[in-house]
PDB file of C-alpha atoms in Angstrom:
ATOM      1  CA  MET A  14     -60.341  40.922 -17.619  1.00 51.00           C
ATOM      2  CA  PHE A  15     -57.540  38.574 -16.922  1.00 52.00           C
ATOM      3  CA  MET A  16     -57.311  35.347 -18.787  1.00 53.00           C
ATOM      4  CA  LEU A  17     -55.632  32.366 -17.352  1.00 51.00           C
ATOM      5  CA  LYS A  18     -53.678  30.247 -19.752  1.00 56.00           C
ATOM      6  CA  ASN A  19     -53.704  26.526 -19.534  1.00 55.00           C
ATOM      7  CA  LEU A  20     -50.392  25.360 -18.183  1.00 53.00           C
ATOM      8  CA  ASN A  21     -48.778  22.790 -20.347  1.00 54.00           C
ATOM      9  CA  SER A  22     -47.963  19.803 -18.155  1.00 52.00           C
ATOM     10  CA  LYS A  23     -45.137  18.725 -20.495  1.00 55.00           C
ATOM     11  CA  LYS A  24     -43.061  21.794 -19.644  1.00 55.00           C
ATOM     12  CA  ALA A  25     -43.233  21.015 -15.958  1.00 55.00           C
ATOM     13  CA  GLN A  26     -42.262  17.405 -16.639  1.00 60.00           C
ATOM     14  CA  ILE A  27     -39.161  18.505 -18.544  1.00 65.00           C
ATOM     15  CA  SER A  28     -37.909  20.623 -15.673  1.00 78.00           C
ATOM     16  CA  ILE A  29     -38.431  17.812 -13.149  1.00 81.00           C
ATOM     17  CA  ASP A  30     -36.565  15.433 -15.473  1.00 82.00           C
ATOM     18  CA  ALA A  31     -33.727  17.947 -15.755  1.00 84.00           C
ATOM     19  CA  ILE A  32     -33.500  18.284 -11.964  1.00 86.00           C
ATOM     20  CA  LEU A  33     -33.467  14.490 -11.527  1.00 88.00           C
ATOM     21  CA  ALA A  34     -30.794  14.126 -14.223  1.00 89.00           C
ATOM     22  CA  ILE A  35     -28.566  16.737 -12.533  1.00 90.00           C
ATOM     23  CA  MET A  36     -29.001  15.041  -9.155  1.00 91.00           C
ATOM     24  CA  PHE A  37     -28.142  11.676 -10.697  1.00 92.00           C
ATOM     25  CA  LEU A  38     -25.019  13.146 -12.349  1.00 92.00           C
ATOM     26  CA  LEU A  39     -23.942  14.654  -9.022  1.00 92.00           C
ATOM     27  CA  LEU A  40     -24.388  11.302  -7.300  1.00 92.00           C
ATOM     28  CA  VAL A  41     -22.454   9.433  -9.990  1.00 91.00           C
ATOM     29  CA  SER A  42     -19.686  12.078  -9.978  1.00 91.00           C
ATOM     30  CA  THR A  43     -19.347  11.785  -6.208  1.00 90.00           C
ATOM     31  CA  LEU A  44     -19.045   7.997  -6.386  1.00 89.00           C
ATOM     32  CA  VAL A  45     -16.471   8.179  -9.195  1.00 88.00           C
ATOM     33  CA  TYR A  46     -14.425  10.783  -7.280  1.00 87.00           C
ATOM     34  CA  HIS A  47     -14.523   8.638  -4.146  1.00 85.00           C
ATOM     35  CA  ASN A  48     -13.303   5.555  -6.056  1.00 85.00           C
ATOM     36  CA  VAL A  49     -10.538   7.459  -7.862  1.00 83.00           C
ATOM     37  CA  PHE A  50      -9.359   9.072  -4.607  1.00 81.00           C
ATOM     38  CA  ASN A  51      -9.215   5.699  -2.804  1.00 80.00           C
ATOM     39  CA  THR A  52      -7.397   4.114  -5.746  1.00 82.00           C
ATOM     40  CA  THR A  53      -4.711   6.813  -5.778  1.00 79.00           C
ATOM     41  CA  GLU A  54      -4.262   6.425  -2.009  1.00 78.00           C
ATOM     42  CA  SER A  55      -3.810   2.666  -2.504  1.00 81.00           C
ATOM     43  CA  PHE A  56      -1.249   3.254  -5.255  1.00 83.00           C
ATOM     44  CA  LYS A  57       0.653   5.649  -3.002  1.00 80.00           C
ATOM     45  CA  GLU A  58       0.729   3.163  -0.121  1.00 80.00           C
ATOM     46  CA  ALA A  59       1.747   0.342  -2.469  1.00 83.00           C
ATOM     47  CA  GLU A  60       4.602   2.464  -3.829  1.00 84.00           C
ATOM     48  CA  ILE A  61       5.844   3.202  -0.289  1.00 83.00           C
ATOM     49  CA  ALA A  62       5.611  -0.472   0.696  1.00 82.00           C
ATOM     50  CA  ASP A  63       7.502  -1.444  -2.459  1.00 86.00           C
ATOM     51  CA  ARG A  64      10.246   1.102  -1.704  1.00 87.00           C
ATOM     52  CA  VAL A  65      10.600  -0.099   1.905  1.00 86.00           C
ATOM     53  CA  TYR A  66      10.797  -3.714   0.714  1.00 86.00           C
ATOM     54  CA  SER A  67      13.463  -2.708  -1.799  1.00 88.00           C
ATOM     55  CA  ILE A  68      15.538  -1.089   0.954  1.00 88.00           C
ATOM     56  CA  ALA A  69      15.269  -4.188   3.161  1.00 86.00           C
ATOM     57  CA  ASP A  70      16.153  -6.449   0.242  1.00 88.00           C
ATOM     58  CA  SER A  71      19.192  -4.334  -0.707  1.00 89.00           C
ATOM     59  CA  PHE A  72      20.343  -4.206   2.917  1.00 88.00           C
ATOM     60  CA  GLU A  73      20.172  -8.004   3.125  1.00 88.00           C
ATOM     61  CA  ASN A  74      21.901  -8.453  -0.251  1.00 90.00           C
ATOM     62  CA  TYR A  75      24.833  -6.204   0.709  1.00 91.00           C
ATOM     63  CA  ALA A  76      25.309  -8.155   3.938  1.00 89.00           C
ATOM     64  CA  LEU A  77      25.265 -11.450   2.003  1.00 89.00           C
ATOM     65  CA  ILE A  78      27.711 -10.142  -0.624  1.00 91.00           C
ATOM     66  CA  SER A  79      30.058  -8.869   2.066  1.00 91.00           C
ATOM     67  CA  TYR A  80      30.042 -12.223   3.841  1.00 90.00           C
ATOM     68  CA  SER A  81      30.193 -14.498   0.785  1.00 90.00           C
ATOM     69  CA  LYS A  82      32.895 -12.509  -1.051  1.00 91.00           C
ATOM     70  CA  ASP A  83      34.804 -11.737   2.180  1.00 91.00           C
ATOM     71  CA  MET A  84      35.028  -8.054   1.339  1.00 93.00           C
ATOM     72  CA  ILE A  85      34.118  -4.769   3.002  1.00 93.00           C
ATOM     73  CA  VAL A  86      31.092  -3.109   1.396  1.00 92.00           C
ATOM     74  CA  THR A  87      30.025   0.487   2.014  1.00 92.00           C
ATOM     75  CA  ILE A  88      26.585   1.753   1.016  1.00 91.00           C
ATOM     76  CA  GLU A  89      24.787   5.070   1.236  1.00 91.00           C
ATOM     77  CA  LEU A  90      21.256   5.111   2.631  1.00 89.00           C
ATOM     78  CA  LYS A  91      18.920   8.013   1.862  1.00 88.00           C
ATOM     79  CA  PRO A  92      15.480   8.933   3.206  1.00 87.00           C
ATOM     80  CA  ILE A  93      12.407   8.175   1.109  1.00 83.00           C
ATOM     81  CA  GLY A  94      11.496  11.630  -0.160  1.00 78.00           C
ATOM     82  CA  VAL A  95      11.312  13.888   2.875  1.00 79.00           C
ATOM     83  CA  ASN A  96      10.309  11.103   5.287  1.00 81.00           C
ATOM     84  CA  ASN A  97      12.611   9.187   7.618  1.00 87.00           C
ATOM     85  CA  TYR A  98      12.724   5.478   8.281  1.00 89.00           C
ATOM     86  CA  THR A  99      14.491   3.262  10.818  1.00 89.00           C
ATOM     87  CA  ILE A 100      16.206  -0.047  10.092  1.00 89.00           C
ATOM     88  CA  TYR A 101      16.393  -2.521  12.994  1.00 88.00           C
ATOM     89  CA  PHE A 102      18.648  -5.588  12.915  1.00 86.00           C
ATOM     90  CA  GLY A 103      20.004  -7.668  15.767  1.00 82.00           C
ATOM     91  CA  ASN A 104      20.257  -5.257  18.689  1.00 85.00           C
ATOM     92  CA  LYS A 105      21.140  -2.248  16.513  1.00 87.00           C
ATOM     93  CA  SER A 106      19.241   0.409  14.606  1.00 89.00           C
ATOM     94  CA  ILE A 107      19.909   3.029  11.948  1.00 90.00           C
ATOM     95  CA  VAL A 108      17.715   6.127  11.758  1.00 90.00           C
ATOM     96  CA  VAL A 109      17.862   7.325   8.155  1.00 90.00           C
ATOM     97  CA  ASN A 110      16.911  11.006   8.227  1.00 88.00           C
ATOM     98  CA  SER A 111      19.690  12.162   5.892  1.00 89.00           C
ATOM     99  CA  LYS A 112      22.393  10.466   3.807  1.00 90.00           C
ATOM    100  CA  LYS A 113      24.095   7.772   5.898  1.00 89.00           C
ATOM    101  CA  ASN A 114      27.174   5.710   5.030  1.00 91.00           C
ATOM    102  CA  ILE A 115      27.017   2.167   6.372  1.00 91.00           C
ATOM    103  CA  THR A 116      29.834  -0.380   6.219  1.00 92.00           C
ATOM    104  CA  PHE A 117      29.406  -4.161   6.076  1.00 92.00           C
ATOM    105  CA  ASN A 118      32.531  -5.856   7.420  1.00 92.00           C
ATOM    106  CA  PRO A 119      32.703  -9.694   7.233  1.00 91.00           C
ATOM    107  CA  THR A 120      33.837 -11.619  10.314  1.00 88.00           C
ATOM    108  CA  ASN A 121      34.034 -15.309  11.195  1.00 87.00           C
ATOM    109  CA  ASN A 122      30.620 -15.121  12.904  1.00 83.00           C
ATOM    110  CA  GLY A 123      28.783 -13.129  10.223  1.00 83.00           C
ATOM    111  CA  VAL A 124      28.817  -9.498   9.170  1.00 87.00           C
ATOM    112  CA  ASN A 125      29.545  -6.545  11.413  1.00 87.00           C
ATOM    113  CA  ILE A 126      27.496  -3.500  10.343  1.00 88.00           C
ATOM    114  CA  SER A 127      28.988  -0.196  11.392  1.00 88.00           C
ATOM    115  CA  GLY A 128      28.786   3.500  10.739  1.00 85.00           C
ATOM    116  CA  ASP A 129      28.363   6.774  12.566  1.00 78.00           C
ATOM    117  CA  GLU A 130      24.632   6.332  12.883  1.00 82.00           C
ATOM    118  CA  VAL A 131      24.495   2.635  13.890  1.00 86.00           C
ATOM    119  CA  LYS A 132      23.253   2.646  17.483  1.00 85.00           C
ATOM    120  CA  ASN A 133      22.025   0.215  20.091  1.00 83.00           C
ATOM    121  CA  SER A 134      18.256  -0.152  19.670  1.00 75.00           C
ATOM    122  CA  GLY A 135      17.435  -1.918  22.910  1.00 72.00           C
ATOM    123  CA  LYS A 136      15.687  -4.622  20.881  1.00 76.00           C
ATOM    124  CA  ASN A 137      17.135  -8.098  20.689  1.00 74.00           C
ATOM    125  CA  MET A 138      16.050  -9.438  17.317  1.00 75.00           C
ATOM    126  CA  PRO A 139      17.538 -12.488  15.606  1.00 74.00           C
ATOM    127  CA  ASN A 140      20.540 -11.676  13.405  1.00 71.00           C
ATOM    128  CA  ASN A 141      18.752 -12.862  10.278  1.00 74.00           C
ATOM    129  CA  VAL A 142      15.768 -10.478  10.621  1.00 81.00           C
ATOM    130  CA  ILE A 143      15.552  -6.943   9.242  1.00 84.00           C
ATOM    131  CA  ASN A 144      12.771  -4.689  10.493  1.00 83.00           C
ATOM    132  CA  ILE A 145      12.074  -1.318   8.853  1.00 86.00           C
ATOM    133  CA  SER A 146       9.598   1.164  10.301  1.00 84.00           C
ATOM    134  CA  TYR A 147       8.353   3.947   8.071  1.00 83.00           C
ATOM    135  CA  GLY A 148       5.395   6.038   9.200  1.00 73.00           C
ATOM    136  CA  ILE A 149       2.473   3.659   9.567  1.00 62.00           C
ATOM    137  CA  PHE A 150       4.356   0.829   7.861  1.00 61.00           C
ATOM    138  CA  MET A 151       6.399  -1.774   9.700  1.00 62.00           C
ATOM    139  CA  TRP A 152       8.236  -4.172   7.392  1.00 58.00           C
ATOM    140  CA  LEU A 153       9.726  -7.399   8.720  1.00 62.00           C
ATOM    141  CA  LYS A 154      12.052  -9.237   6.346  1.00 60.00           C
ATOM    142  CA  THR A 155      13.291 -12.725   7.087  1.00 60.00           C
ATOM    143  CA  PRO A 156      15.603 -14.732   4.821  1.00 56.00           C
ATOM    144  CA  HIS A 157      14.054 -16.922   2.142  1.00 51.00           C
TER     145      HIS A 157
END
């Protein structure tokens, strides 16, 4: 004859606790991954914004140095990594998709910015405004 053993209810409770603990760990791991992923994306975007601001600031500083010291200044602009950006100023623009040499030449009315890649943009911005577009970022720099 077959005998049925009494099932120990504690063994079943341990397995349910183990399943709940694993599910809780999966939930916590998913939330931590989501937070870490969003934080790294924010750091990446902040680094790009900082680099674009640095380019705009340097561009403005070279124009001011050229005008205040009454000297011709030539700079080399490079893309940010493999991505291009465009600098807009006055009614001109510079598309930086490779190394570009730009010359700041002081005149009586300000600074003339020239180079092979300086083209008419079709925009008519004030002379004291620098606008840089980079991917989803659009940076507008006005003098302090």
